[in-house]
């Protein structure tokens, strides 16, 4: 099938949504789409060949993380890693206590798990507020912890506004109180310096390949030993009885190749991105009716998000797309209605403004001339999207 898009040159500023598959990562996957096709659970030699590759992948993933191979569970992506962490840990510990804590700016793959447990399985949920930059205060966590708290989940880096959370500090508070700590680090890996999974002080850490030039539909959950969360998928003893289902070896090979290539030295190069992002920030700051959102310092190096008075995200993104520019908003649009982003609402932004979010997230292929192109068209795109001004 062939797709035809506008003749305009594409400016892809949506790397937080996904990244293109790296050529070397694709190469690393190919043997598992061809000659190595066995089921790693089969006892015969064709299966054992696949098992050896799976064991090797697990060892290499663990090495990048600074963890033990037994602490790595491969999943079908970031969403599944978060679901396994939250449902798995909460249900395991329900007899001990039924209080969960998360933050108001989590990805829905965390928030909706916690909300489900509160609504359907008798848990109580505390949602930590954030400041105007989107950061959780460690003192708020200290105040929210109770004797019956069993799990705290706070993300490492926010996907919508790029704000970094003080996860090491939050994790240390939980550890001191004997409470499990999960961090959704899906947006962290490949972007921020990483010296080993211990830096998060977390018991559970979610990773997802397609955010750093790996394939889609694969990720992993780091589970600090000896923790053994309840499974959420049943039907086999795979992944040491923590995740049933025949492993997707090609995807796992891609995840591991991407981890080795792009995590130790982050593929999102801070030095290269800094002038590009600085130019976008000064542009945003200079435009009337436009408000930068997120943290000015404690944030991902690639993300610039802003709100536009009198406009809505759908019109803004469509206007940018017509100019060949791919951007995103944190808002979910369903059946033509635009819900304000829960992240932006949590910053204390009034409802009318909250559904006008535009997020530019830059990456490996981004250039200054692309930024200049955006600087050229943005004022007119905004003007067209602001009928009320
Ligand atoms: C912070 C965060 N968590 C989880 C996810 C979900 O990951 P996946 O797309 O692998 O399911 C995303 C993806 O956008 C994300 O940004």
mmCIF file of C-alpha atoms and ligand atoms in Angstrom:
data_model
loop_
_atom_site.group_PDB
_atom_site.id
_atom_site.type_symbol
_atom_site.label_atom_id
_atom_site.label_comp_id
_atom_site.label_asym_id
_atom_site.label_seq_id
_atom_site.Cartn_x
_atom_site.Cartn_y
_atom_site.Cartn_z
ATOM 1 C CA UNK A 1 0.000 0.000 0.000
ATOM 2 C CA UNK A 2 1.236 3.495 -0.813
ATOM 3 C CA UNK A 3 0.368 6.639 1.050
ATOM 4 C CA UNK A 4 0.559 10.083 -0.495
ATOM 5 C CA UNK A 5 1.007 13.093 1.714
ATOM 6 C CA UNK A 6 1.356 16.772 0.948
ATOM 7 C CA UNK A 7 4.391 17.764 -1.105
ATOM 8 C CA UNK A 8 5.535 20.014 1.775
ATOM 9 C CA UNK A 9 8.674 18.851 3.520
ATOM 10 C CA UNK A 10 7.712 17.219 6.800
ATOM 11 C CA UNK A 11 8.958 18.736 10.040
ATOM 12 C CA UNK A 12 8.543 15.986 12.633
ATOM 13 C CA UNK A 13 8.419 17.562 16.086
ATOM 14 C CA UNK A 14 6.596 14.712 17.827
ATOM 15 C CA UNK A 15 9.399 12.506 19.159
ATOM 16 C CA UNK A 16 7.636 12.081 22.519
ATOM 17 C CA UNK A 17 4.845 10.268 20.663
ATOM 18 C CA UNK A 18 7.233 7.942 18.881
ATOM 19 C CA UNK A 19 10.562 7.803 17.049
ATOM 20 C CA UNK A 20 11.561 6.162 13.759
ATOM 21 C CA UNK A 21 13.121 2.703 13.964
ATOM 22 C CA UNK A 22 16.912 2.956 13.837
ATOM 23 C CA UNK A 23 18.528 1.109 10.908
ATOM 24 C CA UNK A 24 20.956 -0.880 13.101
ATOM 25 C CA UNK A 25 18.116 -1.798 15.475
ATOM 26 C CA UNK A 26 16.105 -3.057 12.513
ATOM 27 C CA UNK A 27 19.132 -5.148 11.413
ATOM 28 C CA UNK A 28 19.346 -6.679 14.884
ATOM 29 C CA UNK A 29 15.693 -7.744 14.605
ATOM 30 C CA UNK A 30 15.912 -9.385 11.197
ATOM 31 C CA UNK A 31 17.291 -12.828 12.221
ATOM 32 C CA UNK A 32 14.216 -13.256 14.426
ATOM 33 C CA UNK A 33 11.892 -12.549 11.515
ATOM 34 C CA UNK A 34 13.733 -15.202 9.501
ATOM 35 C CA UNK A 35 16.004 -18.037 10.483
ATOM 36 C CA UNK A 36 15.423 -17.972 14.268
ATOM 37 C CA UNK A 37 11.711 -18.640 14.493
ATOM 38 C CA UNK A 38 11.358 -21.221 17.245
ATOM 39 C CA UNK A 39 9.257 -20.929 20.373
ATOM 40 C CA UNK A 40 11.586 -20.257 23.338
ATOM 41 C CA UNK A 41 9.465 -22.599 25.469
ATOM 42 C CA UNK A 42 9.884 -25.624 23.169
ATOM 43 C CA UNK A 43 12.251 -28.297 24.434
ATOM 44 C CA UNK A 44 13.694 -29.321 21.035
ATOM 45 C CA UNK A 45 16.741 -27.727 19.437
ATOM 46 C CA UNK A 46 14.745 -25.237 17.316
ATOM 47 C CA UNK A 47 13.129 -23.926 20.487
ATOM 48 C CA UNK A 48 16.383 -24.019 22.414
ATOM 49 C CA UNK A 49 17.995 -21.774 19.810
ATOM 50 C CA UNK A 50 15.243 -19.202 20.430
ATOM 51 C CA UNK A 51 15.579 -19.668 24.195
ATOM 52 C CA UNK A 52 19.326 -18.959 23.995
ATOM 53 C CA UNK A 53 18.589 -15.722 22.114
ATOM 54 C CA UNK A 54 15.959 -14.729 24.685
ATOM 55 C CA UNK A 55 18.319 -15.437 27.591
ATOM 56 C CA UNK A 56 21.029 -13.418 25.870
ATOM 57 C CA UNK A 57 18.607 -10.508 25.316
ATOM 58 C CA UNK A 58 17.582 -10.560 28.979
ATOM 59 C CA UNK A 59 21.203 -10.531 30.130
ATOM 60 C CA UNK A 60 22.034 -7.611 27.864
ATOM 61 C CA UNK A 61 18.961 -5.611 28.915
ATOM 62 C CA UNK A 62 19.865 -6.242 32.556
ATOM 63 C CA UNK A 63 23.436 -5.089 31.924
ATOM 64 C CA UNK A 64 22.248 -1.757 30.492
ATOM 65 C CA UNK A 65 19.980 -1.300 33.504
ATOM 66 C CA UNK A 66 22.594 -2.401 36.053
ATOM 67 C CA UNK A 67 20.173 -5.103 37.201
ATOM 68 C CA UNK A 68 20.001 -8.890 37.418
ATOM 69 C CA UNK A 69 18.562 -10.763 34.401
ATOM 70 C CA UNK A 70 15.871 -12.209 36.685
ATOM 71 C CA UNK A 71 14.736 -8.643 37.421
ATOM 72 C CA UNK A 72 13.744 -8.005 33.780
ATOM 73 C CA UNK A 73 10.262 -8.878 32.488
ATOM 74 C CA UNK A 74 9.662 -8.203 28.804
ATOM 75 C CA UNK A 75 6.250 -6.695 28.046
ATOM 76 C CA UNK A 76 4.212 -5.534 25.095
ATOM 77 C CA UNK A 77 5.223 -1.887 25.691
ATOM 78 C CA UNK A 78 5.067 0.902 28.244
ATOM 79 C CA UNK A 79 1.349 0.626 28.892
ATOM 80 C CA UNK A 80 1.631 -3.055 29.774
ATOM 81 C CA UNK A 81 4.689 -2.451 31.960
ATOM 82 C CA UNK A 82 2.711 0.169 33.920
ATOM 83 C CA UNK A 83 -0.346 -2.099 34.209
ATOM 84 C CA UNK A 84 1.794 -4.990 35.447
ATOM 85 C CA UNK A 85 3.560 -2.766 37.977
ATOM 86 C CA UNK A 86 0.401 -1.269 39.435
ATOM 87 C CA UNK A 87 -2.139 -4.091 39.292
ATOM 88 C CA UNK A 88 0.569 -6.645 40.063
ATOM 89 C CA UNK A 89 2.001 -4.887 43.114
ATOM 90 C CA UNK A 90 -1.323 -3.628 44.487
ATOM 91 C CA UNK A 91 -3.029 -7.025 44.285
ATOM 92 C CA UNK A 92 0.021 -8.796 45.729
ATOM 93 C CA UNK A 93 -0.027 -6.545 48.775
ATOM 94 C CA UNK A 94 -3.748 -6.086 49.297
ATOM 95 C CA UNK A 95 -3.745 -8.097 52.516
ATOM 96 C CA UNK A 96 -1.113 -5.683 53.903
ATOM 97 C CA UNK A 97 -2.920 -2.468 52.981
ATOM 98 C CA UNK A 98 -5.099 -0.911 50.340
ATOM 99 C CA UNK A 99 -3.867 2.647 49.960
ATOM 100 C CA UNK A 100 -2.227 3.789 46.719
ATOM 101 C CA UNK A 101 -0.534 7.091 45.885
ATOM 102 C CA UNK A 102 0.112 8.578 42.480
ATOM 103 C CA UNK A 103 0.426 12.066 40.984
ATOM 104 C CA UNK A 104 -2.028 14.229 39.060
ATOM 105 C CA UNK A 105 0.209 14.376 35.971
ATOM 106 C CA UNK A 106 0.769 10.669 35.303
ATOM 107 C CA UNK A 107 0.178 9.099 31.906
ATOM 108 C CA UNK A 108 -3.274 7.508 31.632
ATOM 109 C CA UNK A 109 -1.529 4.109 31.594
ATOM 110 C CA UNK A 110 -0.817 4.741 35.288
ATOM 111 C CA UNK A 111 -3.744 6.922 36.345
ATOM 112 C CA UNK A 112 -6.445 4.686 34.927
ATOM 113 C CA UNK A 113 -4.956 1.572 36.594
ATOM 114 C CA UNK A 114 -5.030 3.330 39.961
ATOM 115 C CA UNK A 115 -8.536 4.649 39.363
ATOM 116 C CA UNK A 116 -9.743 1.170 38.386
ATOM 117 C CA UNK A 117 -8.325 -0.332 41.570
ATOM 118 C CA UNK A 118 -10.055 2.389 43.603
ATOM 119 C CA UNK A 119 -13.368 1.978 41.816
ATOM 120 C CA UNK A 120 -13.571 -1.796 41.479
ATOM 121 C CA UNK A 121 -11.193 -3.458 43.923
ATOM 122 C CA UNK A 122 -11.579 -1.619 47.218
ATOM 123 C CA UNK A 123 -8.370 0.444 47.167
ATOM 124 C CA UNK A 124 -8.225 4.067 48.255
ATOM 125 C CA UNK A 125 -6.256 6.457 46.118
ATOM 126 C CA UNK A 126 -4.413 9.671 46.973
ATOM 127 C CA UNK A 127 -3.435 11.841 44.023
ATOM 128 C CA UNK A 128 -0.510 14.172 44.748
ATOM 129 C CA UNK A 129 -0.882 17.720 43.417
ATOM 130 C CA UNK A 130 1.865 19.434 41.411
ATOM 131 C CA UNK A 131 3.153 22.993 41.395
ATOM 132 C CA UNK A 132 2.724 25.398 38.471
ATOM 133 C CA UNK A 133 5.669 23.730 36.700
ATOM 134 C CA UNK A 134 4.220 20.235 37.108
ATOM 135 C CA UNK A 135 6.463 19.011 39.934
ATOM 136 C CA UNK A 136 5.473 16.891 42.899
ATOM 137 C CA UNK A 137 6.711 18.113 46.301
ATOM 138 C CA UNK A 138 8.465 15.422 48.373
ATOM 139 C CA UNK A 139 6.798 16.875 51.489
ATOM 140 C CA UNK A 140 3.389 16.208 49.956
ATOM 141 C CA UNK A 141 4.384 12.564 49.510
ATOM 142 C CA UNK A 142 5.546 12.373 53.149
ATOM 143 C CA UNK A 143 2.180 13.750 54.278
ATOM 144 C CA UNK A 144 0.189 11.396 52.036
ATOM 145 C CA UNK A 145 1.934 8.176 53.180
ATOM 146 C CA UNK A 146 -0.144 6.111 55.615
ATOM 147 C CA UNK A 147 0.446 2.864 57.501
ATOM 148 C CA UNK A 148 -1.735 1.089 54.933
ATOM 149 C CA UNK A 149 0.032 2.566 51.853
ATOM 150 C CA UNK A 150 1.342 -0.264 49.674
ATOM 151 C CA UNK A 151 2.410 1.442 46.452
ATOM 152 C CA UNK A 152 3.490 4.873 45.194
ATOM 153 C CA UNK A 153 3.763 5.565 41.460
ATOM 154 C CA UNK A 154 5.288 8.811 40.165
ATOM 155 C CA UNK A 155 6.665 9.205 36.654
ATOM 156 C CA UNK A 156 10.280 10.169 35.929
ATOM 157 C CA UNK A 157 9.558 12.608 33.088
ATOM 158 C CA UNK A 158 6.248 13.948 31.854
ATOM 159 C CA UNK A 159 5.292 13.204 28.262
ATOM 160 C CA UNK A 160 3.174 16.346 27.739
ATOM 161 C CA UNK A 161 5.315 19.095 29.247
ATOM 162 C CA UNK A 162 8.671 17.385 29.816
ATOM 163 C CA UNK A 163 8.849 18.178 33.540
ATOM 164 C CA UNK A 164 11.240 15.934 35.485
ATOM 165 C CA UNK A 165 10.126 14.652 38.871
ATOM 166 C CA UNK A 166 12.445 14.309 41.880
ATOM 167 C CA UNK A 167 12.100 10.528 41.622
ATOM 168 C CA UNK A 168 15.270 9.600 43.517
ATOM 169 C CA UNK A 169 14.067 11.662 46.474
ATOM 170 C CA UNK A 170 10.516 10.295 46.280
ATOM 171 C CA UNK A 171 11.867 6.750 45.992
ATOM 172 C CA UNK A 172 14.125 7.251 49.022
ATOM 173 C CA UNK A 173 11.171 8.438 51.104
ATOM 174 C CA UNK A 174 9.195 5.316 50.114
ATOM 175 C CA UNK A 175 12.132 3.006 50.819
ATOM 176 C CA UNK A 176 12.584 4.476 54.273
ATOM 177 C CA UNK A 177 8.904 3.830 54.984
ATOM 178 C CA UNK A 178 8.975 0.309 53.501
ATOM 179 C CA UNK A 179 6.540 1.229 50.695
ATOM 180 C CA UNK A 180 6.974 0.020 47.104
ATOM 181 C CA UNK A 181 7.838 2.729 44.569
ATOM 182 C CA UNK A 182 7.126 2.510 40.841
ATOM 183 C CA UNK A 183 8.312 5.010 38.273
ATOM 184 C CA UNK A 184 7.066 5.255 34.703
ATOM 185 C CA UNK A 185 10.384 6.144 33.063
ATOM 186 C CA UNK A 186 9.104 5.677 29.512
ATOM 187 C CA UNK A 187 9.997 9.270 28.583
ATOM 188 C CA UNK A 188 13.275 9.264 30.525
ATOM 189 C CA UNK A 189 15.265 6.551 28.788
ATOM 190 C CA UNK A 190 17.291 7.789 25.831
ATOM 191 C CA UNK A 191 16.782 11.401 26.905
ATOM 192 C CA UNK A 192 18.314 11.840 30.361
ATOM 193 C CA UNK A 193 21.647 10.656 31.828
ATOM 194 C CA UNK A 194 21.342 7.087 33.091
ATOM 195 C CA UNK A 195 23.882 5.395 35.341
ATOM 196 C CA UNK A 196 21.826 2.417 36.504
ATOM 197 C CA UNK A 197 18.353 1.614 37.667
ATOM 198 C CA UNK A 198 19.340 2.215 41.289
ATOM 199 C CA UNK A 199 19.393 5.958 40.546
ATOM 200 C CA UNK A 200 15.584 6.001 40.791
ATOM 201 C CA UNK A 201 15.421 4.289 44.221
ATOM 202 C CA UNK A 202 12.523 2.375 42.701
ATOM 203 C CA UNK A 203 11.251 -1.198 43.014
ATOM 204 C CA UNK A 204 9.518 -1.105 39.645
ATOM 205 C CA UNK A 205 10.601 0.829 36.527
ATOM 206 C CA UNK A 206 8.786 0.929 33.165
ATOM 207 C CA UNK A 207 10.723 1.112 29.878
ATOM 208 C CA UNK A 208 9.363 1.338 26.315
ATOM 209 C CA UNK A 209 11.407 0.790 23.121
ATOM 210 C CA UNK A 210 9.681 3.010 20.585
ATOM 211 C CA UNK A 211 10.505 6.193 22.498
ATOM 212 C CA UNK A 212 14.208 5.708 21.671
ATOM 213 C CA UNK A 213 14.276 4.394 18.087
ATOM 214 C CA UNK A 214 13.269 0.830 18.958
ATOM 215 C CA UNK A 215 10.221 -1.053 17.667
ATOM 216 C CA UNK A 216 6.672 -0.422 18.858
ATOM 217 C CA UNK A 217 4.807 -2.894 21.045
ATOM 218 C CA UNK A 218 7.699 -3.914 23.264
ATOM 219 C CA UNK A 219 9.068 -2.725 26.571
ATOM 220 C CA UNK A 220 10.074 -4.094 29.904
ATOM 221 C CA UNK A 221 9.379 -3.813 33.567
ATOM 222 C CA UNK A 222 12.314 -3.829 35.961
ATOM 223 C CA UNK A 223 11.207 -5.626 39.123
ATOM 224 C CA UNK A 224 13.626 -5.359 42.029
ATOM 225 C CA UNK A 225 14.201 -8.789 43.512
ATOM 226 C CA UNK A 226 12.752 -10.518 45.444
ATOM 227 C CA UNK A 227 9.462 -8.780 44.537
ATOM 228 C CA UNK A 228 7.106 -10.969 42.507
ATOM 229 C CA UNK A 229 4.002 -8.996 41.486
ATOM 230 C CA UNK A 230 0.801 -10.870 40.701
ATOM 231 C CA UNK A 231 0.576 -11.519 36.955
ATOM 232 C CA UNK A 232 -1.997 -9.664 34.893
ATOM 233 C CA UNK A 233 -1.791 -12.112 31.972
ATOM 234 C CA UNK A 234 -2.434 -15.798 32.617
ATOM 235 C CA UNK A 235 -1.854 -18.857 30.477
ATOM 236 C CA UNK A 236 1.742 -19.964 30.838
ATOM 237 C CA UNK A 237 4.879 -19.844 32.945
ATOM 238 C CA UNK A 238 6.719 -17.429 30.647
ATOM 239 C CA UNK A 239 8.926 -14.681 32.046
ATOM 240 C CA UNK A 240 9.367 -16.629 35.262
ATOM 241 C CA UNK A 241 5.593 -16.782 35.826
ATOM 242 C CA UNK A 242 5.247 -13.020 35.674
ATOM 243 C CA UNK A 243 3.923 -12.527 32.124
ATOM 244 C CA UNK A 244 2.216 -15.310 30.181
ATOM 245 C CA UNK A 245 2.484 -15.449 26.387
ATOM 246 C CA UNK A 246 5.059 -16.541 23.812
ATOM 247 C CA UNK A 247 7.787 -13.921 23.726
ATOM 248 C CA UNK A 248 8.096 -11.668 20.650
ATOM 249 C CA UNK A 249 11.780 -12.309 20.052
ATOM 250 C CA UNK A 250 12.194 -9.916 17.116
ATOM 251 C CA UNK A 251 10.729 -7.045 19.126
ATOM 252 C CA UNK A 252 12.770 -7.972 22.194
ATOM 253 C CA UNK A 253 15.958 -8.071 20.087
ATOM 254 C CA UNK A 254 15.066 -4.583 18.832
ATOM 255 C CA UNK A 255 14.403 -3.299 22.344
ATOM 256 C CA UNK A 256 17.759 -4.575 23.581
ATOM 257 C CA UNK A 257 19.692 -3.222 20.579
ATOM 258 C CA UNK A 258 18.060 0.185 21.099
ATOM 259 C CA UNK A 259 18.795 0.105 24.833
ATOM 260 C CA UNK A 260 22.477 -0.636 24.248
ATOM 261 C CA UNK A 261 22.843 1.978 21.543
ATOM 262 C CA UNK A 262 20.725 4.813 22.892
ATOM 263 C CA UNK A 263 20.485 4.688 26.702
ATOM 264 C CA UNK A 264 24.086 4.827 28.042
ATOM 265 C CA UNK A 265 24.744 7.849 25.799
ATOM 266 C CA UNK A 266 21.290 9.360 25.362
ATOM 267 C CA UNK A 267 20.246 9.529 21.713
ATOM 268 C CA UNK A 268 18.479 12.795 22.503
ATOM 269 C CA UNK A 269 21.662 14.840 22.573
ATOM 270 C CA UNK A 270 21.240 17.662 25.096
ATOM 271 C CA UNK A 271 24.081 19.755 23.607
ATOM 272 C CA UNK A 272 22.648 19.474 20.100
ATOM 273 C CA UNK A 273 19.068 20.119 21.159
ATOM 274 C CA UNK A 274 19.773 23.039 23.522
ATOM 275 C CA UNK A 275 20.079 25.826 20.903
ATOM 276 C CA UNK A 276 17.101 24.507 18.933
ATOM 277 C CA UNK A 277 14.872 24.331 21.971
ATOM 278 C CA UNK A 278 16.135 27.699 23.267
ATOM 279 C CA UNK A 279 15.111 29.264 19.953
ATOM 280 C CA UNK A 280 11.622 27.712 20.221
ATOM 281 C CA UNK A 281 11.240 28.844 23.826
ATOM 282 C CA UNK A 282 12.179 32.434 22.966
ATOM 283 C CA UNK A 283 9.756 32.320 20.039
ATOM 284 C CA UNK A 284 6.944 31.094 22.282
ATOM 285 C CA UNK A 285 7.786 33.736 24.901
ATOM 286 C CA UNK A 286 7.621 36.470 22.264
ATOM 287 C CA UNK A 287 4.189 35.656 20.809
ATOM 288 C CA UNK A 288 1.127 37.494 22.192
ATOM 289 C CA UNK A 289 -1.440 35.293 23.972
ATOM 290 C CA UNK A 290 0.996 32.386 24.149
ATOM 291 C CA UNK A 291 2.028 30.872 27.469
ATOM 292 C CA UNK A 292 4.958 28.479 27.932
ATOM 293 C CA UNK A 293 4.019 25.580 30.226
ATOM 294 C CA UNK A 294 6.166 23.267 32.308
ATOM 295 C CA UNK A 295 9.431 23.701 34.154
ATOM 296 C CA UNK A 296 12.017 26.117 32.770
ATOM 297 C CA UNK A 297 14.953 24.128 34.106
ATOM 298 C CA UNK A 298 14.027 20.689 35.474
ATOM 299 C CA UNK A 299 12.729 19.311 32.201
ATOM 300 C CA UNK A 300 13.530 17.116 29.223
ATOM 301 C CA UNK A 301 15.911 18.786 26.783
ATOM 302 C CA UNK A 302 13.693 18.115 23.765
ATOM 303 C CA UNK A 303 10.230 19.300 24.817
ATOM 304 C CA UNK A 304 8.587 22.719 24.441
ATOM 305 C CA UNK A 305 4.895 23.015 25.312
ATOM 306 C CA UNK A 306 2.632 26.052 25.272
ATOM 307 C CA UNK A 307 -0.965 27.245 25.484
ATOM 308 C CA UNK A 308 -2.634 29.623 23.063
ATOM 309 C CA UNK A 309 -5.373 31.966 24.334
ATOM 310 C CA UNK A 310 -8.586 31.878 22.297
ATOM 311 C CA UNK A 311 -7.612 28.767 20.312
ATOM 312 C CA UNK A 312 -8.019 25.008 20.677
ATOM 313 C CA UNK A 313 -5.519 22.211 20.132
ATOM 314 C CA UNK A 314 -7.347 20.557 17.241
ATOM 315 C CA UNK A 315 -7.358 23.750 15.159
ATOM 316 C CA UNK A 316 -3.763 24.537 16.094
ATOM 317 C CA UNK A 317 -2.468 21.058 15.248
ATOM 318 C CA UNK A 318 -4.429 20.977 11.991
ATOM 319 C CA UNK A 319 -2.998 24.378 11.060
ATOM 320 C CA UNK A 320 0.539 23.164 11.762
ATOM 321 C CA UNK A 321 -0.066 19.922 9.868
ATOM 322 C CA UNK A 322 -1.230 21.877 6.812
ATOM 323 C CA UNK A 323 2.211 23.500 6.881
ATOM 324 C CA UNK A 324 3.877 20.078 7.134
ATOM 325 C CA UNK A 325 4.649 20.357 10.852
ATOM 326 C CA UNK A 326 3.849 17.353 13.078
ATOM 327 C CA UNK A 327 3.184 18.405 16.677
ATOM 328 C CA UNK A 328 0.942 17.061 19.385
ATOM 329 C CA UNK A 329 -1.319 18.005 22.237
ATOM 330 C CA UNK A 330 -1.869 16.172 25.463
ATOM 331 C CA UNK A 331 -5.599 16.384 25.004
ATOM 332 C CA UNK A 332 -7.672 13.353 24.164
ATOM 333 C CA UNK A 333 -10.151 14.050 21.424
ATOM 334 C CA UNK A 334 -13.026 11.689 21.180
ATOM 335 C CA UNK A 335 -16.173 11.931 19.068
ATOM 336 C CA UNK A 336 -15.304 15.482 18.098
ATOM 337 C CA UNK A 337 -15.204 16.774 21.677
ATOM 338 C CA UNK A 338 -12.009 18.142 23.116
ATOM 339 C CA UNK A 339 -11.268 17.308 26.722
ATOM 340 C CA UNK A 340 -8.719 19.562 28.411
ATOM 341 C CA UNK A 341 -5.480 17.777 29.238
ATOM 342 C CA UNK A 342 -5.478 16.493 32.837
ATOM 343 C CA UNK A 343 -1.800 17.474 33.035
ATOM 344 C CA UNK A 344 -2.472 21.084 32.106
ATOM 345 C CA UNK A 345 -5.511 21.217 34.418
ATOM 346 C CA UNK A 346 -3.291 19.958 37.268
ATOM 347 C CA UNK A 347 -0.989 22.968 36.767
ATOM 348 C CA UNK A 348 -3.906 25.184 37.786
ATOM 349 C CA UNK A 349 -4.567 26.527 34.300
ATOM 350 C CA UNK A 350 -8.185 27.648 33.809
ATOM 351 C CA UNK A 351 -10.368 25.287 31.771
ATOM 352 C CA UNK A 352 -10.759 27.560 28.754
ATOM 353 C CA UNK A 353 -7.010 27.730 28.218
ATOM 354 C CA UNK A 354 -6.268 24.103 29.146
ATOM 355 C CA UNK A 355 -7.454 22.650 25.852
ATOM 356 C CA UNK A 356 -5.120 24.779 23.728
ATOM 357 C CA UNK A 357 -1.926 22.811 24.365
ATOM 358 C CA UNK A 358 0.676 22.410 21.650
ATOM 359 C CA UNK A 359 3.722 20.238 22.279
ATOM 360 C CA UNK A 360 6.838 20.300 20.151
ATOM 361 C CA UNK A 361 9.152 17.404 20.974
ATOM 362 C CA UNK A 362 12.409 17.359 19.024
ATOM 363 C CA UNK A 363 14.851 14.532 18.419
ATOM 364 C CA UNK A 364 17.784 13.031 16.581
ATOM 365 C CA UNK A 365 16.893 14.309 13.121
ATOM 366 C CA UNK A 366 15.745 17.800 14.175
ATOM 367 C CA UNK A 367 17.628 20.745 12.688
ATOM 368 C CA UNK A 368 17.886 24.483 13.182
ATOM 369 C CA UNK A 369 16.427 25.069 9.729
ATOM 370 C CA UNK A 370 13.315 23.122 10.792
ATOM 371 C CA UNK A 371 13.050 25.319 13.860
ATOM 372 C CA UNK A 372 13.384 28.394 11.631
ATOM 373 C CA UNK A 373 10.634 27.053 9.371
ATOM 374 C CA UNK A 374 8.352 26.681 12.400
ATOM 375 C CA UNK A 375 9.294 30.194 13.570
ATOM 376 C CA UNK A 376 8.269 31.466 10.147
ATOM 377 C CA UNK A 377 4.826 29.859 10.015
ATOM 378 C CA UNK A 378 3.788 29.771 13.690
ATOM 379 C CA UNK A 379 2.543 33.388 14.070
ATOM 380 C CA UNK A 380 0.189 32.976 11.104
ATOM 381 C CA UNK A 381 -1.006 29.495 12.233
ATOM 382 C CA UNK A 382 -1.818 30.977 15.651
ATOM 383 C CA UNK A 383 -3.576 33.988 14.161
ATOM 384 C CA UNK A 384 -5.804 31.736 12.051
ATOM 385 C CA UNK A 385 -6.615 29.555 15.080
ATOM 386 C CA UNK A 386 -7.556 32.520 17.308
ATOM 387 C CA UNK A 387 -10.862 33.793 15.883
ATOM 388 C CA UNK A 388 -11.811 35.269 19.248
ATOM 389 C CA UNK A 389 -8.818 37.580 19.516
HETATM 390 C C1 LIG B 1 4.944 8.547 30.129
HETATM 391 C C2 LIG B 1 4.389 7.463 29.275
HETATM 392 N N1 LIG B 1 4.017 6.313 29.853
HETATM 393 C C3 LIG B 1 3.518 5.289 29.137
HETATM 394 C C4 LIG B 1 3.349 5.386 27.770
HETATM 395 C C5 LIG B 1 2.762 4.227 27.009
HETATM 396 O O1 LIG B 1 3.734 3.519 26.318
HETATM 397 P P1 LIG B 1 3.371 2.554 25.083
HETATM 398 O O2 LIG B 1 3.125 3.443 23.925
HETATM 399 O O3 LIG B 1 4.595 1.720 24.889
HETATM 400 O O4 LIG B 1 2.219 1.734 25.466
HETATM 401 C C6 LIG B 1 3.718 6.563 27.125
HETATM 402 C C7 LIG B 1 3.540 6.716 25.662
HETATM 403 O O5 LIG B 1 3.177 7.762 25.174
HETATM 404 C C8 LIG B 1 4.252 7.632 27.891
HETATM 405 O O6 LIG B 1 4.614 8.785 27.341
#
